[in-house]
Coordinates of C-alpha atoms in Angstrom, one line a residue:
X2 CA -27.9 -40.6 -121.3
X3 CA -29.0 -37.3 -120.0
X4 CA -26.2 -35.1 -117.9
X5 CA -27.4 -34.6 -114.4
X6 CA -26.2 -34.8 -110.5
X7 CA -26.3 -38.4 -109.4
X8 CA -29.0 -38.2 -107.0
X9 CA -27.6 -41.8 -105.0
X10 CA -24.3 -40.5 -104.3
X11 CA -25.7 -37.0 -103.5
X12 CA -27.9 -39.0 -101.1
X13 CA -25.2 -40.8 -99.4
X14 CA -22.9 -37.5 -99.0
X15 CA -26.1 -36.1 -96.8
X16 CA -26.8 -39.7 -94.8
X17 CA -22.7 -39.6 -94.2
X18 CA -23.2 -36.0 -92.7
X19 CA -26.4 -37.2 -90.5
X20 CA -24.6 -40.1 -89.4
X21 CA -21.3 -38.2 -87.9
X22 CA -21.2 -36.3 -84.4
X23 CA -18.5 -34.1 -84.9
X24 CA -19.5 -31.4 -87.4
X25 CA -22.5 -28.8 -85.9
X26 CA -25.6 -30.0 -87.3
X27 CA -28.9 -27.7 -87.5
X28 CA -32.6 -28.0 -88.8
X29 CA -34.6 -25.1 -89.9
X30 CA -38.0 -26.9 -89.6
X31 CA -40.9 -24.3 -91.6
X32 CA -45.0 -24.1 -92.3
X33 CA -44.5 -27.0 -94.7
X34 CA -43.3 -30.0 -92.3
X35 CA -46.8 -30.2 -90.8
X36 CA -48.3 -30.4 -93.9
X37 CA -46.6 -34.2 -94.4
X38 CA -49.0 -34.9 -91.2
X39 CA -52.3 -36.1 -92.4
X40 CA -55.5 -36.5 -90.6
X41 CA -59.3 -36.6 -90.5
X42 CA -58.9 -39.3 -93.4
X43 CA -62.1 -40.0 -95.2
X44 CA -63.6 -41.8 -98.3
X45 CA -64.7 -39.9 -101.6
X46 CA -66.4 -41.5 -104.2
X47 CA -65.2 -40.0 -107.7
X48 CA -67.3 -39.7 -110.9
X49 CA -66.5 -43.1 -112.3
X50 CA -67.3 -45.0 -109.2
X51 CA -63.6 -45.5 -108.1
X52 CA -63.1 -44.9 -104.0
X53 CA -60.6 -42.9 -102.3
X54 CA -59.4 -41.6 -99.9
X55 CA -58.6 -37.7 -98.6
X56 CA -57.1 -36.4 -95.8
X57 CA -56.2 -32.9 -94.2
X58 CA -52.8 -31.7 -93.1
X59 CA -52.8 -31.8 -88.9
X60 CA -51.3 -27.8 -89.6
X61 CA -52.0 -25.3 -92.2
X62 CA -49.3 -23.4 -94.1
X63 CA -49.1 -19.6 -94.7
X64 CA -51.6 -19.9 -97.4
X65 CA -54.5 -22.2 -95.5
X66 CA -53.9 -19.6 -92.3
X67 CA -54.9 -16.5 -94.0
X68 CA -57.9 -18.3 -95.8
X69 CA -59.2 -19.3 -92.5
X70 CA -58.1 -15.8 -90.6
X71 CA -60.0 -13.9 -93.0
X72 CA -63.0 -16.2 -93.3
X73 CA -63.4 -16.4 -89.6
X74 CA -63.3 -12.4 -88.9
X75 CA -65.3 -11.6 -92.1
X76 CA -68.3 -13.9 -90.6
X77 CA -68.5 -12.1 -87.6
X78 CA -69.6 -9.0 -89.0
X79 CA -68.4 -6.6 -86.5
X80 CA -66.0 -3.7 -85.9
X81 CA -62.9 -6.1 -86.5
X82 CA -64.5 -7.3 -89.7
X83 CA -64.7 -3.9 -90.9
X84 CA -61.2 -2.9 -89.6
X85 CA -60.1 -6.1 -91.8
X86 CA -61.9 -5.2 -94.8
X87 CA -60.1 -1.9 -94.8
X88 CA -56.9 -3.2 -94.2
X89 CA -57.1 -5.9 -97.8
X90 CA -58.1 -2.5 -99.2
X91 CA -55.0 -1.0 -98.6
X92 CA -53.0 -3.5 -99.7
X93 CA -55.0 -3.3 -103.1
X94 CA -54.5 0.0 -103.2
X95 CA -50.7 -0.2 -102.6
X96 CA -50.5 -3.1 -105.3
X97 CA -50.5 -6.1 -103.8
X98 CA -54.0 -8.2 -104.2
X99 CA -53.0 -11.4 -102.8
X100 CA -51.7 -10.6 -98.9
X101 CA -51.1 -13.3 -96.6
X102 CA -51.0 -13.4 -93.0
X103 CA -47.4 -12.6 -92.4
X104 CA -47.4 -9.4 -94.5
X105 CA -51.0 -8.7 -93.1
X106 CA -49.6 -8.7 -89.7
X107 CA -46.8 -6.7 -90.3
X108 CA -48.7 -4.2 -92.0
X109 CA -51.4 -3.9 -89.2
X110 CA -48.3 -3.8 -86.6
X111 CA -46.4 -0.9 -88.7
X112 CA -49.7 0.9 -88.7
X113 CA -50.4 0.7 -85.3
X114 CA -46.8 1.5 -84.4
X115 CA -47.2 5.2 -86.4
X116 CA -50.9 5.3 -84.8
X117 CA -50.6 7.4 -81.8
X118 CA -53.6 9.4 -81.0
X119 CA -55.0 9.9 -84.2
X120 CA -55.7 8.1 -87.5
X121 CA -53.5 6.4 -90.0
X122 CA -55.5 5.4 -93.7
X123 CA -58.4 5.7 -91.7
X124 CA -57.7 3.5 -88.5
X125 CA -57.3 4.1 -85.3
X126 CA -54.4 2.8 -82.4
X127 CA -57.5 0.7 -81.1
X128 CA -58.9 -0.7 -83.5
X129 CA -55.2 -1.9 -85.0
X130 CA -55.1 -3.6 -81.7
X131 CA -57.9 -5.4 -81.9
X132 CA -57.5 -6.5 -84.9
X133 CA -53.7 -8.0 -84.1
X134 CA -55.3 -9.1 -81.2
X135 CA -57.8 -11.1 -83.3
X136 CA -55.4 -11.9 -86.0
X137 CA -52.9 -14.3 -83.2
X138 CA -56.1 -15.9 -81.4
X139 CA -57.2 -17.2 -84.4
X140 CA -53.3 -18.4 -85.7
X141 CA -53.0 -20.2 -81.8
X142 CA -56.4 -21.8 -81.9
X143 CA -55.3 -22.8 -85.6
X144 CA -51.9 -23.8 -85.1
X145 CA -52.4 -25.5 -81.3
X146 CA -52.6 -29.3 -82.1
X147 CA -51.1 -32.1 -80.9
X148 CA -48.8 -35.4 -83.2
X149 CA -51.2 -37.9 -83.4
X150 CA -49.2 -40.6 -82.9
X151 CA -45.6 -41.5 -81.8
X152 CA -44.7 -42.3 -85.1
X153 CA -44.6 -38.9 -86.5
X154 CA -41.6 -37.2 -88.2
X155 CA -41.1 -35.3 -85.3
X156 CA -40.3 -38.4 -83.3
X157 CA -38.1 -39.5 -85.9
X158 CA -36.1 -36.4 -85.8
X159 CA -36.0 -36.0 -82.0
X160 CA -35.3 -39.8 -81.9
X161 CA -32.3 -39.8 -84.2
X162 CA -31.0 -36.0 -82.3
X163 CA -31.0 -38.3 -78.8
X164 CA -29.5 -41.6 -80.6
X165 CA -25.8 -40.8 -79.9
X166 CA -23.2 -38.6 -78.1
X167 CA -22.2 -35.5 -79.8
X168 CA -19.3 -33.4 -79.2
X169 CA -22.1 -30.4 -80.8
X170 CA -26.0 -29.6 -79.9
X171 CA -28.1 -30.3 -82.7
X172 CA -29.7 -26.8 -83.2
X173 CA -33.2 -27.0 -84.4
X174 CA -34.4 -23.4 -85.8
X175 CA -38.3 -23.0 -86.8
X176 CA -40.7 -20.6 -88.4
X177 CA -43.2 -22.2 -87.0
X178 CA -45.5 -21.3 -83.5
X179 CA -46.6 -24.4 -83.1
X180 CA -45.6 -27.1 -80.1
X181 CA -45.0 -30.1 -82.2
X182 CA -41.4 -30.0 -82.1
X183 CA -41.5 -29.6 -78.2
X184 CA -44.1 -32.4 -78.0
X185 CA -42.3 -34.9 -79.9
X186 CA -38.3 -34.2 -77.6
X187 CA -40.5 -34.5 -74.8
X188 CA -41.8 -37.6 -75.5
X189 CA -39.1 -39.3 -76.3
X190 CA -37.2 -38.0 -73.6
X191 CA -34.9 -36.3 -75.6
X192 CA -33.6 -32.9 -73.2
X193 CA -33.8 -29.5 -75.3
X194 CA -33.1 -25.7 -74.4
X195 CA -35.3 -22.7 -75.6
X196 CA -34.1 -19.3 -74.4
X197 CA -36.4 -20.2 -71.2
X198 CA -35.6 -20.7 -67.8
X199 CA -38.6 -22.1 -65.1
X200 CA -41.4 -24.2 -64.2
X201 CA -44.3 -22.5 -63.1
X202 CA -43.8 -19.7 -65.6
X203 CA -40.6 -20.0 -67.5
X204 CA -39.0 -16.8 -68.1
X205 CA -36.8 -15.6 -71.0
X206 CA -33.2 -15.8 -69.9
X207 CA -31.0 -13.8 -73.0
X208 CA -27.7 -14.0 -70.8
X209 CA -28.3 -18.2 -70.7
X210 CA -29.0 -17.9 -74.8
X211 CA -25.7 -16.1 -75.5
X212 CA -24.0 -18.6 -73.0
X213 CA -25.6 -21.7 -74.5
X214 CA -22.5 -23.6 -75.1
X215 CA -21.7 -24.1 -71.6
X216 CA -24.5 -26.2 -71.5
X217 CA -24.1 -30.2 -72.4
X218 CA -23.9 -31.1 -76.2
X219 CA -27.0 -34.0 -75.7
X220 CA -29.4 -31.2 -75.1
X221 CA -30.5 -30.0 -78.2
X222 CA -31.1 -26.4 -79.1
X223 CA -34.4 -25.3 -79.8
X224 CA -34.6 -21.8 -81.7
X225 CA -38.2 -20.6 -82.3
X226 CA -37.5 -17.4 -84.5
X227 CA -40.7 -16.5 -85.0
X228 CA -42.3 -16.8 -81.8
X229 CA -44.3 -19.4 -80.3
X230 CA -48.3 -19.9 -79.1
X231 CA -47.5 -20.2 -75.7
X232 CA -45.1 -17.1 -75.6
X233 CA -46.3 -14.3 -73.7
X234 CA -45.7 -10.6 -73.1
X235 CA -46.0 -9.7 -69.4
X236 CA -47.2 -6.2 -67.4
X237 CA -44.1 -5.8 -66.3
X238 CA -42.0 -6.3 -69.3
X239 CA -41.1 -9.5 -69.3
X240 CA -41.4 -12.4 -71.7
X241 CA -42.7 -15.8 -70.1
X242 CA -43.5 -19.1 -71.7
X243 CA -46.3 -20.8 -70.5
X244 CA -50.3 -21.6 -70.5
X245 CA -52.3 -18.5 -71.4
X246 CA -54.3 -16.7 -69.0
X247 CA -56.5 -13.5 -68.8
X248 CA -53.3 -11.2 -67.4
X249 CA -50.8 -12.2 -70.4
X250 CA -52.9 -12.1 -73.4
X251 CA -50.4 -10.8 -75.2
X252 CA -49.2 -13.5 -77.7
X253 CA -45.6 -12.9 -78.5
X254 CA -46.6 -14.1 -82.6
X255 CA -44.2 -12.3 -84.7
X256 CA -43.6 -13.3 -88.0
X257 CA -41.8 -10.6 -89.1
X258 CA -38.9 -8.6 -88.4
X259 CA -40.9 -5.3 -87.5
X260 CA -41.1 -5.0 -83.7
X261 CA -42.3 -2.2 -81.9
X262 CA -41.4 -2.3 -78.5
X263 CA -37.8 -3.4 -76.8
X264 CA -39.6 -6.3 -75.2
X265 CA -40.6 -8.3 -78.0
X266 CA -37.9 -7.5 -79.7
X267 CA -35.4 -9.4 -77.8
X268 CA -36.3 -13.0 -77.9
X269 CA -36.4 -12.3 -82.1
X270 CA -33.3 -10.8 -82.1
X271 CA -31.4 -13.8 -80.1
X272 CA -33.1 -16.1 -81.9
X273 CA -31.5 -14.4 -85.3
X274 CA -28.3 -14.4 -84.0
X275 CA -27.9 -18.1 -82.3
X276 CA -29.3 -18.8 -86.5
X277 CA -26.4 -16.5 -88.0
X278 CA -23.6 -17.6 -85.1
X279 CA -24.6 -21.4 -86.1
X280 CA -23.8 -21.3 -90.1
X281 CA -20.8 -19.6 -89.1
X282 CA -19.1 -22.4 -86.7
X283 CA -16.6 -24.2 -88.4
X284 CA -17.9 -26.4 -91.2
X285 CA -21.4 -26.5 -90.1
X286 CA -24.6 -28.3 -91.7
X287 CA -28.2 -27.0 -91.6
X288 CA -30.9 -28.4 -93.8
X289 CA -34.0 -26.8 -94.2
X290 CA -37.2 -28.9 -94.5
X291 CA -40.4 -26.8 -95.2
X292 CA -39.1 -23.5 -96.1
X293 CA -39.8 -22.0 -99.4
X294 CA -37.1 -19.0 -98.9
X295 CA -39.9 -16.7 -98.9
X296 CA -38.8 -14.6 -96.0
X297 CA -36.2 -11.5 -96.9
X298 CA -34.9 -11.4 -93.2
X299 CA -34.1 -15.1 -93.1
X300 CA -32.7 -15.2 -96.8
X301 CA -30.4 -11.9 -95.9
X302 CA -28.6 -13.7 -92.7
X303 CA -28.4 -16.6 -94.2
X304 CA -26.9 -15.4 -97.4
X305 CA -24.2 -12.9 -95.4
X306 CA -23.0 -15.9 -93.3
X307 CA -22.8 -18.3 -96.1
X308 CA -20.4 -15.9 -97.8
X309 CA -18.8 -15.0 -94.6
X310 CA -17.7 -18.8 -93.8
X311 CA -17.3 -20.5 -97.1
X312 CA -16.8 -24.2 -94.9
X313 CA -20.8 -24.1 -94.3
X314 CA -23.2 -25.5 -96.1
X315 CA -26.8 -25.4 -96.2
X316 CA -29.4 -27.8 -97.9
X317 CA -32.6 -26.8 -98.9
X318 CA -34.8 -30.0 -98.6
X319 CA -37.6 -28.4 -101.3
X320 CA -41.1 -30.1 -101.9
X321 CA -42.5 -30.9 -105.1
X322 CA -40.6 -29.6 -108.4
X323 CA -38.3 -26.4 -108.7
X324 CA -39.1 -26.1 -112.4
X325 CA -42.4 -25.8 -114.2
X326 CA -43.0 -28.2 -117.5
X327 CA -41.8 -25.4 -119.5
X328 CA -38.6 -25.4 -117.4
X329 CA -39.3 -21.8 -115.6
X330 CA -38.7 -21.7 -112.0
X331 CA -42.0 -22.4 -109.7
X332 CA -43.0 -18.5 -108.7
X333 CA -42.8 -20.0 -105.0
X334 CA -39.1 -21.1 -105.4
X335 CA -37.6 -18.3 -107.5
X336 CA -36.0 -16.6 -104.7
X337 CA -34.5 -20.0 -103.9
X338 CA -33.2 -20.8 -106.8
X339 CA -31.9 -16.9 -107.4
X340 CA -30.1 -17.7 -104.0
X341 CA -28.7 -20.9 -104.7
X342 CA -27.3 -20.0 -108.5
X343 CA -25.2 -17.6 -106.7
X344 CA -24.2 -19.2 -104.2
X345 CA -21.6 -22.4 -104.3
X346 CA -22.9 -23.1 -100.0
X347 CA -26.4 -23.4 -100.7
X348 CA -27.6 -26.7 -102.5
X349 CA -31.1 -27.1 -103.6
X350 CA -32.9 -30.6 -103.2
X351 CA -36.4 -30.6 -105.3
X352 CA -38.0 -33.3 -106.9
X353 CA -37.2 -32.3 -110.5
X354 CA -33.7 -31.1 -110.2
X355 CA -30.9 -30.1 -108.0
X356 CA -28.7 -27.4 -107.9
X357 CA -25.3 -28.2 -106.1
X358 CA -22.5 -25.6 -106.5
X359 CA -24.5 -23.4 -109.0
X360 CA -25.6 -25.6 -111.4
X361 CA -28.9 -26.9 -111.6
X362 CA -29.1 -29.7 -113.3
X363 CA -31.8 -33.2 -113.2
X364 CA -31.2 -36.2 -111.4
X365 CA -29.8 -39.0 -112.8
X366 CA -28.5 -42.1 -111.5
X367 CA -26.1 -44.5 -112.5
X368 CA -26.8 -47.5 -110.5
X369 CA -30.3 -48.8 -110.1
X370 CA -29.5 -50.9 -107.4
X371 CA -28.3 -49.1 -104.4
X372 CA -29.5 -50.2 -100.5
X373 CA -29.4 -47.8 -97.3
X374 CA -32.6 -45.5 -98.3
X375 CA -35.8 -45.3 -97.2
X376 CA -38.4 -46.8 -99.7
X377 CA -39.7 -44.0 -102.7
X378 CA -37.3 -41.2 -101.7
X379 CA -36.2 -42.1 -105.3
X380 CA -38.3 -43.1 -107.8
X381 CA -37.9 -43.3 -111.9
X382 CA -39.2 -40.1 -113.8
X383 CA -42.1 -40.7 -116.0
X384 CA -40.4 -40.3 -119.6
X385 CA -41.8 -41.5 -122.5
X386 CA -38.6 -43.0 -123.1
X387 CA -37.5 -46.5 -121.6
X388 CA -33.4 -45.5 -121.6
X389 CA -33.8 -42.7 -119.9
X390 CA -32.1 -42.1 -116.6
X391 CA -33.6 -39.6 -115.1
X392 CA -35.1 -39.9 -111.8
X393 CA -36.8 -38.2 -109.1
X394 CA -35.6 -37.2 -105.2
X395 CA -38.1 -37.0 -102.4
X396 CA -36.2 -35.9 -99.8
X397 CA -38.2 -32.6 -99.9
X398 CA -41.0 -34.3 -98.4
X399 CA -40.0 -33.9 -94.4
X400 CA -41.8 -37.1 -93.8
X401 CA -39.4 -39.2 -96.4
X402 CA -36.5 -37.3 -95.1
X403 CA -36.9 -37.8 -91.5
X404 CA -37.3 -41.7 -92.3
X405 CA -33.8 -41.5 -93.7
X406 CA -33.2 -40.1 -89.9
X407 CA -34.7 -43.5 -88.5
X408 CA -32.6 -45.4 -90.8
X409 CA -29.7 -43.7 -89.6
X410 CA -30.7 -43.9 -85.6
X411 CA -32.8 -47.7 -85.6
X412 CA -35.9 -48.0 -84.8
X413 CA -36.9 -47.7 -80.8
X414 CA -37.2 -50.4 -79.0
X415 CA -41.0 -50.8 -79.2
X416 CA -41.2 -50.6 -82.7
X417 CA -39.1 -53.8 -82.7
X418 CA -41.1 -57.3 -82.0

């Protein structure tokens, strides 16, 4: 028998955390999570005659948004295009040939920050502008869709954060600009706070942020750290949430931690601290669904508060394997991993093999019949050997993990005939 973590009782450790309403609980929801969302299905015929059938994610990730932003301003074949085309060769010259759309909008941000009146590798203030300008249209026509359904894994979580009275908000932290999250608590009626106060055009309220816990524990917190679609920069300073119109253009888009004005720094800064106050309550619990660890600013706070309150603990809910067949680290996973060898907080869920305090190890299981979790979340490995235990964990997918949420809470009422 192979030596490994026992992936049913690690299960049943994170269902009896989800199921308590005592301990602070958090979600860092990331670009993956919309990727479990699949639409547009449609048949394909293969070679041999066999039918199937594709789909595409409702959401891109990082990777899918900087194919389509640079396919979409390379077709238009005007000044932005060439402004772009400059900007990739920069990057190329500096090193790096395979820039995606965070660090491309960071680096067009920088550059326009130094600008002024003159030129910086060849640009001007103007045209850096118009290219960021371009840059956040195409992310918020990309990114601005709707759950197709109530049955989503959005409902599931915002059901299960409504199900029962809790002496602590659930905090829900995301990478991500998109309104799913806010779609799906709406719908089910489940009341959230954002950092914005209003109706007509919601304002950014930092003095109600850093006063959040006066407010009651059933509304849950909702943390966008990197900005939102329908954030905007005002004339006059302020930062609004609301419907876009021709006087606040300005999206308030910022995934990264270089800001260049006092007004769009301040949502991203209270947003970073509500996530680094959070980890360091009193034995609190985040898991994070969709997040490859791939962003330094995130990894740094989270890493200083982990060590700062040892009662923490985070769990990173990681899709697809951590290891490759030769049993090196996936490239996309290696600063998670790096983080979680060091660090006894920090547990690593992938399908291949956990690592719970510091040491990675596969999943095995000593009990093949055990009730209470959602259907495939875990699954035998295919060995060539019969008497093998090793096994598989899907909880990195966010759709199988938010079914163990609607385990946990019951289905609604109308799912029930």
């Amino acid at each position: 028998m192979v030596d490994g973590h026992d992936v049913y009782r690690e299960l049943e450790y994170l269902q009896q955390a989800l199921s308590q309403n005592r301990k602070p609980l958090g979600f860092m929801i990331s670009a993956g999570c919309p990727l479990s969302i699949r639409v547009n299905p449609k048949e394909e015929i293969e070679e041999d005659g066999k039918a199937w059938t594709s789909s595409e994610p409702l959401i891109q990730d990082i990777a899918g948004l900087t194919l389509k932003i640079g396919s979409d301003i390379v077709a238009k074949e005007d000044g932005t295009s060439a402004v772009w085309t400059k900007v990739i060769a920069s990057f190329k010259e500096d090193g790096f040939d395979d820039p995606n759309m965070e660090g491309i909008l960071s680096f067009v941000r920088g550059l326009r920050g130094v600008a002024g009146n003159g030129k910086v590798r060849g640009l001007t203030f103007s045209e850096l502008a118009d290219l960021e300008q371009r840059i956040c249209e195409i992310i918020s026509a990309e990114v601005d869709r709707e759950l197709p359904d109530t049955n989503s894994p959005y409902h599931n979580l915002a059901i299960w954060a409504r199900s029962i009275r809790r002496e602590s908000p659930v905090h829900l932290f995301t990478t991500n600009y998109d309104l799913l999250t806010e779609q799906a608590l709406e719908e089910e009626g489940a009341p959230y706070f954002d950092g914005f106060i209003g109706s007509r055009k919601a304002f950014f309220d930092l003095a109600a942020v850093e006063d959040e816990k006066l407010m009651p524990p059933r509304w849950t917190r909702l943390w966008k750290m990197h900005g939102s679609i329908n954030w905007r920069l005002e004339k006059n300073g302020s930062v609004t949430r609301g419907q876009q119109s021709k006087e606040n253009e300005n999206y308030l888009i910022y995934p990264s931690h270089l800001k260049y004005d006092e007004s769009r720094k301040m949502p991203f800064l209270a947003m970073m601290d509500r996530f680094k106050d959070f980890i360091l309550q009193q034995s609190s619990i985040l898991f994070m669904s969709g997040y490859s660890f791939g962003d330094e600013h995130i990894n740094n706070l989270l890493l200083e508060a982990l060590r700062s309150n040892p009662t923490a603990m985070v769990y990173g809910l990681l899709h697809g394997n951590l290891l490759t067949k030769d049993g090196e680290p996936e490239k996309k996973y290696q600063k998670a991993r790096a983080l979680a060898l060091k660090t006894p907080n920090l547990a690593l869920f992938s399908s291949d093999v956990g690592i719970i305090g510091r040491r990675e190890k596969p999943w095995v299981t000593q009990d093949e019949d055990k009730g209470g979790l959602p259907v495939g979340m875990v699954l035998k490995s295919d060995t060539k050997s019969d008497s093998s235990n090793i096994h598989e964990c899907k909880i990195g997918d966010f759709l199988m993990f938010t079914d163990m949420l609607k385990n946990i809470s019951g289905p609604r009422e109308s799912d029930v005939e």
